[in-house]
Structures are given as C-alpha cells and as structure tokens.
GROMACS .gro file of C-alpha atoms in nm:
model
  354
    1MET     CA    1  19.369  14.035  18.377
    2LYS     CA    2  19.585  13.723  18.368
    3LYS     CA    3  19.273  13.504  18.387
    4LYS     CA    4  19.125  13.682  18.083
    5ILE     CA    5  19.447  13.631  17.888
    6VAL     CA    6  19.460  13.262  17.980
    7ALA     CA    7  19.092  13.217  17.889
    8ALA     CA    8  19.139  13.392  17.552
    9THR     CA    9  19.443  13.179  17.480
   10LEU     CA   10  19.250  12.859  17.558
   11LEU     CA   11  18.959  12.965  17.336
   12CYS     CA   12  19.196  13.038  17.048
   13GLY     CA   13  19.361  12.702  17.101
   14VAL     CA   14  19.030  12.517  17.099
   15GLY     CA   15  18.924  12.703  16.780
   16ALA     CA   16  19.250  12.618  16.606
   17LEU     CA   17  19.215  12.254  16.713
   18ALA     CA   18  18.859  12.241  16.578
   19ASN     CA   19  18.969  12.386  16.246
   20ALA     CA   20  19.252  12.136  16.222
   21GLN     CA   21  19.018  11.843  16.292
   22THR     CA   22  18.730  11.937  16.062
   23SER     CA   23  18.716  11.965  15.684
   24MET     CA   24  18.435  12.049  15.442
   25GLN     CA   25  18.449  12.074  15.060
   26LEU     CA   26  18.207  12.214  14.803
   27TYR     CA   27  18.248  12.032  14.470
   28GLY     CA   28  18.064  11.982  14.145
   29ARG     CA   29  18.057  11.931  13.770
   30LEU     CA   30  17.893  12.123  13.487
   31ASP     CA   31  17.839  11.937  13.160
   32GLY     CA   32  17.664  12.063  12.847
   33GLY     CA   33  17.668  12.026  12.470
   34LEU     CA   34  17.481  11.927  12.155
   35GLU     CA   35  17.334  11.584  12.077
   36TYR     CA   36  17.209  11.413  11.759
   37MET     CA   37  17.005  11.091  11.728
   38ASN     CA   38  16.823  10.937  11.431
   39ASN     CA   39  16.545  10.678  11.392
   40LEU     CA   40  16.357  10.793  11.699
   41SER     CA   41  16.002  10.657  11.706
   42THR     CA   42  15.712  10.896  11.658
   43PRO     CA   43  15.354  10.858  11.794
   44ASP     CA   44  15.219  10.797  11.442
   45GLY     CA   45  15.446  10.494  11.393
   46GLY     CA   46  15.713  10.670  11.188
   47THR     CA   47  16.066  10.783  11.272
   48ALA     CA   48  16.245  11.115  11.304
   49SER     CA   49  16.588  11.261  11.374
   50ARG     CA   50  16.663  11.513  11.646
   51TRP     CA   51  16.923  11.776  11.728
   52ARG     CA   52  16.903  11.914  12.081
   53ALA     CA   53  17.094  12.103  12.346
   54GLN     CA   54  17.166  11.845  12.613
   55GLY     CA   55  17.349  11.844  12.945
   56GLY     CA   56  17.506  11.545  13.114
   57ASP     CA   57  17.597  11.332  12.812
   58TYR     CA   58  17.953  11.286  12.937
   59GLY     CA   59  17.865  11.298  13.306
   60THR     CA   60  17.577  11.419  13.523
   61SER     CA   61  17.592  11.786  13.616
   62LEU     CA   62  17.599  11.797  13.995
   63PHE     CA   63  17.702  11.984  14.306
   64GLY     CA   64  17.775  11.852  14.652
   65LEU     CA   65  17.921  11.895  14.997
   66ARG     CA   66  18.143  11.641  15.170
   67GLY     CA   67  18.346  11.656  15.485
   68TYR     CA   68  18.476  11.489  15.795
   69GLU     CA   69  18.548  11.547  16.161
   70ASP     CA   70  18.848  11.387  16.329
   71LEU     CA   71  18.723  11.192  16.632
   72GLY     CA   72  19.068  11.070  16.733
   73ARG     CA   73  19.250  10.737  16.711
   74GLY     CA   74  19.213  10.728  16.333
   75LEU     CA   75  18.831  10.754  16.338
   76HIS     CA   76  18.639  11.021  16.144
   77ALA     CA   77  18.274  11.121  16.123
   78VAL     CA   78  18.196  11.172  15.751
   79PHE     CA   79  17.911  11.308  15.542
   80ASN     CA   80  17.826  11.358  15.174
   81LEU     CA   81  17.537  11.550  15.016
   82GLU     CA   82  17.512  11.541  14.634
   83ALA     CA   83  17.249  11.664  14.388
   84GLY     CA   84  17.228  11.606  14.012
   85PHE     CA   85  17.059  11.845  13.772
   86GLN     CA   86  17.003  11.915  13.403
   87LEU     CA   87  17.233  12.200  13.302
   88MET     CA   88  17.019  12.314  13.008
   89ASN     CA   89  16.717  12.405  13.219
   90GLY     CA   90  16.846  12.390  13.576
   91THR     CA   91  16.595  12.129  13.694
   92ASN     CA   92  16.646  11.828  13.916
   93ASN     CA   93  16.739  11.543  13.682
   94ASN     CA   94  16.544  11.257  13.839
   95GLY     CA   95  16.198  11.412  13.826
   96ASN     CA   96  16.093  11.339  14.185
   97GLY     CA   97  16.176  11.678  14.333
   98SER     CA   98  16.428  11.554  14.591
   99LEU     CA   99  16.714  11.793  14.661
  100PHE     CA  100  17.000  11.550  14.721
  101ASN     CA  101  16.891  11.286  14.470
  102ARG     CA  102  17.230  11.117  14.432
  103ARG     CA  103  17.379  11.105  14.782
  104ALA     CA  104  17.270  11.203  15.133
  105LEU     CA  105  17.501  11.009  15.365
  106VAL     CA  106  17.644  11.020  15.717
  107GLY     CA  107  17.871  10.772  15.888
  108PHE     CA  108  18.219  10.684  16.009
  109ALA     CA  109  18.552  10.619  15.837
  110SER     CA  110  18.864  10.448  15.966
  111ASN     CA  111  19.188  10.366  15.787
  112GLN     CA  112  19.198  10.040  15.981
  113TRP     CA  113  18.834   9.928  15.971
  114GLY     CA  114  18.691  10.091  15.658
  115THR     CA  115  18.392  10.321  15.599
  116PHE     CA  116  18.029  10.278  15.708
  117THR     CA  117  17.756  10.520  15.594
  118MET     CA  118  17.376  10.543  15.600
  119GLY     CA  119  17.131  10.730  15.374
  120ARG     CA  120  17.066  10.771  15.003
  121ASN     CA  121  17.343  10.656  14.771
  122LEU     CA  122  17.423  10.540  14.421
  123PHE     CA  123  17.324  10.176  14.398
  124ILE     CA  124  17.615   9.934  14.415
  125SER     CA  125  17.561   9.824  14.052
  126ASN     CA  126  17.725  10.154  13.954
  127GLY     CA  127  18.048   9.967  14.029
  128VAL     CA  128  18.063   9.872  13.661
  129TRP     CA  129  18.177  10.234  13.600
  130ASP     CA  130  18.543  10.144  13.659
  131PHE     CA  131  18.530   9.881  13.382
  132ASP     CA  132  18.334  10.074  13.120
  133PRO     CA  133  18.546  10.243  12.849
  134PHE     CA  134  18.282  10.520  12.835
  135GLN     CA  135  18.240  10.545  13.212
  136GLN     CA  136  17.860  10.529  13.201
  137GLN     CA  137  17.817  10.829  12.973
  138GLY     CA  138  17.488  10.895  12.793
  139PHE     CA  139  17.594  10.626  12.542
  140SER     CA  140  17.772  10.351  12.739
  141SER     CA  141  17.741  10.019  12.921
  142ALA     CA  142  17.409  10.146  13.060
  143SER     CA  143  17.248  10.174  12.713
  144LEU     CA  144  17.178   9.810  12.623
  145VAL     CA  145  17.055   9.731  12.977
  146ARG     CA  146  16.821  10.034  12.983
  147GLY     CA  147  16.995  10.191  13.284
  148ARG     CA  148  16.990   9.877  13.503
  149ASN     CA  149  17.346   9.946  13.623
  150TRP     CA  150  17.316  10.314  13.726
  151PRO     CA  151  17.020  10.370  13.964
  152GLN     CA  152  17.022  10.528  14.310
  153ALA     CA  153  16.888  10.369  14.629
  154SER     CA  154  16.733  10.512  14.946
  155ASN     CA  155  16.747  10.384  15.306
  156THR     CA  156  17.088  10.224  15.248
  157LEU     CA  157  17.351  10.084  15.479
  158ASN     CA  158  17.692  10.093  15.305
  159TYR     CA  159  18.030   9.945  15.391
  160GLN     CA  160  18.363   9.985  15.212
  161SER     CA  161  18.662   9.794  15.348
  162PRO     CA  162  19.019   9.924  15.344
  163ASN     CA  163  19.251   9.794  15.074
  164ILE     CA  164  19.448   9.498  15.210
  165TYR     CA  165  19.726   9.376  14.981
  166GLY     CA  166  19.526   9.492  14.678
  167LEU     CA  167  19.197   9.335  14.788
  168ASP     CA  168  18.888   9.526  14.903
  169PHE     CA  169  18.520   9.453  14.968
  170ALA     CA  170  18.206   9.667  14.943
  171GLY     CA  171  17.852   9.588  15.050
  172GLN     CA  172  17.518   9.770  15.040
  173TYR     CA  173  17.173   9.699  15.183
  174ALA     CA  174  16.865   9.913  15.109
  175LEU     CA  175  16.567   9.859  15.338
  176SER     CA  176  16.207   9.880  15.217
  177ASN     CA  177  16.095  10.084  15.522
  178VAL     CA  178  15.741   9.946  15.480
  179ALA     CA  179  15.579   9.779  15.780
  180GLY     CA  180  15.502   9.414  15.717
  181GLN     CA  181  15.658   9.424  15.370
  182PHE     CA  182  16.023   9.351  15.429
  183ASN     CA  183  16.106   9.252  15.069
  184ASN     CA  184  15.897   9.511  14.886
  185GLY     CA  185  16.133   9.748  14.704
  186ARG     CA  186  16.434   9.606  14.889
  187ALA     CA  187  16.780   9.612  14.723
  188ALA     CA  188  17.120   9.474  14.816
  189GLY     CA  189  17.459   9.387  14.673
  190ALA     CA  190  17.826   9.309  14.732
  191GLN     CA  191  18.146   9.339  14.533
  192VAL     CA  192  18.505   9.220  14.566
  193THR     CA  193  18.790   9.396  14.386
  194TYR     CA  194  19.156   9.308  14.340
  195THR     CA  195  19.387   9.583  14.214
  196HIS     CA  196  19.742   9.537  14.083
  197GLU     CA  197  19.962   9.789  13.907
  198ARG     CA  198  19.906   9.599  13.580
  199PHE     CA  199  19.545   9.484  13.615
  200GLN     CA  200  19.222   9.510  13.814
  201LEU     CA  201  18.950   9.247  13.866
  202ARG     CA  202  18.601   9.283  14.011
  203ALA     CA  203  18.314   9.044  14.086
  204MET     CA  204  17.973   9.173  14.194
  205TYR     CA  205  17.626   9.049  14.279
  206ASP     CA  206  17.326   9.275  14.334
  207GLU     CA  207  16.948   9.254  14.339
  208ILE     CA  208  16.658   9.499  14.311
  209ARG     CA  209  16.305   9.388  14.404
  210ASP     CA  210  15.987   9.551  14.278
  211ALA     CA  211  15.710   9.699  14.496
  212ASN     CA  212  15.577   9.346  14.552
  213GLY     CA  213  15.914   9.203  14.651
  214ARG     CA  214  15.959   9.013  14.325
  215PHE     CA  215  16.212   8.997  14.041
  216SER     CA  216  15.971   9.091  13.765
  217ASP     CA  217  16.175   9.281  13.501
  218ILE     CA  218  16.532   9.213  13.393
  219PHE     CA  219  16.598   9.583  13.332
  220SER     CA  220  16.452   9.723  13.655
  221SER     CA  221  16.376   9.452  13.915
  222SER     CA  222  16.622   9.166  13.882
  223ARG     CA  223  16.929   8.986  14.005
  224GLU     CA  224  17.258   9.086  13.843
  225TYR     CA  225  17.592   8.902  13.829
  226PHE     CA  226  17.895   9.096  13.705
  227ALA     CA  227  18.262   9.019  13.631
  228GLY     CA  228  18.504   9.274  13.487
  229ALA     CA  229  18.874   9.320  13.416
  230ASN     CA  230  19.105   9.611  13.338
  231ILE     CA  231  19.453   9.555  13.193
  232PHE     CA  232  19.696   9.848  13.213
  233LEU     CA  233  19.971   9.861  12.950
  234ASN     CA  234  20.145  10.198  12.956
  235ARG     CA  235  19.915  10.437  12.765
  236PHE     CA  236  19.660  10.163  12.688
  237THR     CA  237  19.382  10.026  12.907
  238PHE     CA  238  19.199   9.715  12.785
  239GLN     CA  239  18.857   9.660  12.944
  240LEU     CA  240  18.620   9.365  12.925
  241ALA     CA  241  18.313   9.266  13.125
  242TYR     CA  242  18.018   9.028  13.144
  243THR     CA  243  17.681   9.077  13.313
  244HIS     CA  244  17.400   8.825  13.356
  245MET     CA  245  17.057   8.951  13.464
  246SER     CA  246  16.780   8.726  13.593
  247ALA     CA  247  16.412   8.802  13.660
  248PRO     CA  248  16.250   8.464  13.741
  249ASP     CA  249  15.918   8.628  13.839
  250ALA     CA  250  15.869   8.812  13.507
  251PRO     CA  251  15.542   8.725  13.331
  252VAL     CA  252  15.608   8.492  13.037
  253PRO     CA  253  15.588   8.535  12.741
  254GLU     CA  254  15.524   8.910  12.776
  255LEU     CA  255  15.863   8.979  12.936
  256ALA     CA  256  16.203   8.810  12.930
  257THR     CA  257  16.335   8.628  13.234
  258LYS     CA  258  16.706   8.666  13.162
  259ALA     CA  259  16.963   8.856  12.955
  260ASP     CA  260  17.339   8.854  12.897
  261HIS     CA  261  17.544   9.169  12.840
  262TYR     CA  262  17.907   9.172  12.724
  263TRP     CA  263  18.155   9.439  12.625
  264VAL     CA  264  18.516   9.492  12.531
  265GLY     CA  265  18.692   9.825  12.500
  266LEU     CA  266  19.019  10.011  12.465
  267LYS     CA  267  19.129  10.345  12.606
  268TYR     CA  268  19.439  10.518  12.472
  269GLN     CA  269  19.603  10.819  12.638
  270ALA     CA  270  19.772  10.952  12.324
  271THR     CA  271  19.917  11.262  12.493
  272PRO     CA  272  19.883  11.413  12.843
  273VAL     CA  273  19.580  11.612  12.718
  274TRP     CA  274  19.429  11.397  12.442
  275ALA     CA  275  19.264  11.055  12.488
  276LEU     CA  276  19.067  10.812  12.269
  277SER     CA  277  18.814  10.545  12.371
  278SER     CA  278  18.641  10.269  12.176
  279ALA     CA  279  18.409   9.986  12.270
  280VAL     CA  280  18.173   9.718  12.144
  281TYR     CA  281  17.871   9.629  12.362
  282HIS     CA  282  17.637   9.336  12.301
  283VAL     CA  283  17.316   9.223  12.471
  284ASN     CA  284  17.125   8.900  12.411
  285VAL     CA  285  16.772   8.853  12.547
  286PRO     CA  286  16.653   8.490  12.495
  287GLY     CA  287  16.291   8.399  12.446
  288GLY     CA  288  16.233   8.580  12.120
  289PHE     CA  289  16.327   8.927  12.247
  290GLY     CA  290  16.632   8.959  12.024
  291ASN     CA  291  16.977   9.104  12.057
  292ALA     CA  292  17.167   9.423  11.982
  293THR     CA  293  17.527   9.534  11.932
  294MET     CA  294  17.652   9.887  11.990
  295PHE     CA  295  17.976  10.022  11.841
  296GLU     CA  296  18.119  10.338  11.995
  297ILE     CA  297  18.418  10.570  11.964
  298GLY     CA  298  18.496  10.890  12.152
  299THR     CA  299  18.764  11.141  12.241
  300THR     CA  300  18.848  11.399  12.505
  301TYR     CA  301  19.082  11.698  12.495
  302ALA     CA  302  19.183  11.862  12.821
  303LEU     CA  303  19.216  12.240  12.842
  304SER     CA  304  19.319  12.217  13.208
  305LYS     CA  305  19.297  11.977  13.501
  306ARG     CA  306  18.930  12.071  13.544
  307THR     CA  307  18.800  12.148  13.194
  308PHE     CA  308  18.787  11.939  12.876
  309PHE     CA  309  18.608  11.903  12.544
  310TYR     CA  310  18.453  11.569  12.447
  311GLY     CA  311  18.297  11.403  12.146
  312THR     CA  312  18.131  11.062  12.107
  313VAL     CA  313  17.966  10.868  11.821
  314ALA     CA  314  17.769  10.542  11.867
  315TYR     CA  315  17.577  10.305  11.641
  316THR     CA  316  17.335  10.034  11.760
  317ARG     CA  317  17.245   9.742  11.533
  318ASN     CA  318  16.924   9.565  11.639
  319SER     CA  319  16.797   9.220  11.547
  320SER     CA  320  16.454   9.201  11.381
  321ASN     CA  321  16.257   9.217  11.706
  322ALA     CA  322  16.482   9.434  11.926
  323ASN     CA  323  16.459   9.811  11.971
  324PHE     CA  324  16.761   9.910  12.179
  325SER     CA  325  16.883  10.270  12.159
  326VAL     CA  326  17.232  10.417  12.172
  327ALA     CA  327  17.102  10.613  12.473
  328VAL     CA  328  16.972  10.491  12.808
  329ASN     CA  329  16.595  10.457  12.759
  330ALA     CA  330  16.313  10.247  12.897
  331GLY     CA  331  16.167   9.986  12.664
  332ASP     CA  332  15.859  10.197  12.585
  333SER     CA  333  16.046  10.522  12.518
  334LEU     CA  334  15.991  10.700  12.186
  335ASP     CA  335  16.366  10.767  12.182
  336ASN     CA  336  16.413  10.401  12.091
  337PRO     CA  337  16.402  10.302  11.722
  338PRO     CA  338  16.117  10.080  11.601
  339PRO     CA  339  16.187   9.705  11.632
  340GLY     CA  340  16.447   9.588  11.384
  341ARG     CA  341  16.572   9.940  11.306
  342ASN     CA  342  16.923  10.062  11.382
  343GLN     CA  343  17.018  10.392  11.541
  344THR     CA  344  17.309  10.638  11.528
  345GLY     CA  345  17.383  10.896  11.790
  346ALA     CA  346  17.653  11.157  11.853
  347TYR     CA  347  17.729  11.435  12.098
  348ILE     CA  348  17.992  11.700  12.160
  349GLY     CA  349  18.032  11.916  12.467
  350ILE     CA  350  18.239  12.064  12.745
  351SER     CA  351  18.275  11.946  13.104
  352HIS     CA  352  18.408  12.155  13.392
  353SER     CA  353  18.466  12.037  13.749
  354PHE     CA  354  18.517  12.247  14.059
   0.00000   0.00000   0.00000
C-alpha cells in the first residue's frame, strides 16, 4: 500500500513538473472591412472604380500555435506554427494550398545565447515593419516596391541574438534544396538593430535569387539594402527609412536594374485609445521607368486591448510612365492604374486579436 502511495505521489510530481516546464498558446487575428480604389485598369484598356469587402487591409488574418519546453539551464525548445487566410472567404491567402504558409518553425532559445529556429518563416526583409508608419498594411511601405519587403521563405535557418546593451543581430539563410543548384531560389539576409529609450536604428541587407540563381527583377529577385530610424518623443514617433534595390542580371532595357525607395512618417498617440498616422513614400526607378509618390493618412480607435476600428486613405501620384498602385500589386496587375495615371484608395474595418 505504501509503495502505491509513493508511486502515485511521484507520478503527480512528474506531471506537475512537466506542466510547469511546458507552455503552449493558441493565438490569432481576424481583420475585415470595406475597401475602395479608383483608376483600376480594365482588360479593354479603360479604367474603373471598385468597392469590395476585403479582409487583411490592416493586418493579415491568421491563427497560430507557439510554445516552449524548459530543457534546464536557461535553454528552451521552441516551436511556432502560423497560417494566414482571407477572412471574407476563409481561403488560404497565398494561393499555394499550404497550411502553415507564414511560419512552421522549431528550434532552441536561450536568454544567454539567443534563438535558433529552422523551417518556413517570414523573410528577413519584413524587418522594415518596425520603421513603417503603416506597419505594412494593405497600403504601406510594401506598395511602391510591389511587395518586395514582405515575402515568406521556406527551408530557412534563423538566428536572433539577445539584446546586449541595446544592440541585437538577426540572420536568416534559406536553402534552395535542389541538387546541383545551390543558388537557385536561394535567399539570405542579416540585420543589426540598436534600441534606445529615445530612438531606434536598423541596418539590413538581404537577397532573393530567382529559379536560375540570378538577380533578375528588382521587385522579386534582387539585393536590398535598408536603413531606418525611429525617434520617440512622448506621444510622437517620427519614422524615416531608405531602401536601395539592385538586380544586375535583369534584362535591359525591358526591366530596371535598380530602384530607390524612401519614406518619412509620423505617428501620434492622441489619447490612450485613439492614434493617428501619416506618411509620404517615394520610389524612383532609373532607366526610363519613372517614379511615384504616395501620400497616406490613417487612424485607429481601440475598443479594448484586443479590438479596434481603423481607417486609412492613400493617394499615389505617378510620373508619365509609371503605374504604381496604392495597394501591393505586381507590375502586370489590373489593380494598377494605367501608366501616368494616379490612384486613390481607402479602407475601413475592424481588427480583433486573441
């Protein structure tokens, strides 16, 4: 009888210890609203306006699981699974049918040595998010670079250092996984960040190669150099950034070989629940491909810590031979205006996190 009691006590103790050392969290975001855009191209060469129900304009709707297991001596096994979807129809939002299209990671984390993970992840160029006044919304720093700074990457090795006196480092390497074709589809990048209570600075380099291992398109397969700064002044945050993209293997004169992207913005936390954002973005594509400037203003109003309303208006002014949209579109998308035409867009919606 005593042996049974001792055994039961040990089992309970082991179970309690396991619970104390392991954590798992279900999380997500639901985002939906209404969107308006004008001067969209039509197949017959004309233009049209559009109202539509649209999810994810403020931020991608998603759900995920993340957790850790305490391995002792400050070391943890960690994982993260994350899937994005379109709220309005419930479908996977990247079109390739993968379940965890944003993140599928496993690795180790240490307060002393940093975090190392492997799997599918957001590409390191998403690091511009922290310096974008519109945090890579549907209309944002991603618009005038046609989404170059917000892709995902598979087969990645990722490292994030601990913060040491305000300084931290992150690196990412995405293998091609193709025998005999080491460079084909390969991607990599690194960033260094310094954070102070009054400002934050970041420098980043990344590269994405095409299926032939070349830098053939500034907006999809290119080298990217980024520098950004945040300045924190009470309720105000000033943000400015510069990005240079290079695609030396692009066919000339059909495609550009380089582009420069700048922006400056201001965020104002007017009250604990109400905030305003504004920004001006500019892209210049030498070689006769033109330039564009986007002006944007937006607001959020929090109903709780997890739920808020939002509204954003943007206007893109194109040079005579440019066709950039307020939204993130490929160069051949009908959602772009015809060359030389300007475009206005707006959206309102609600975002809830859990």
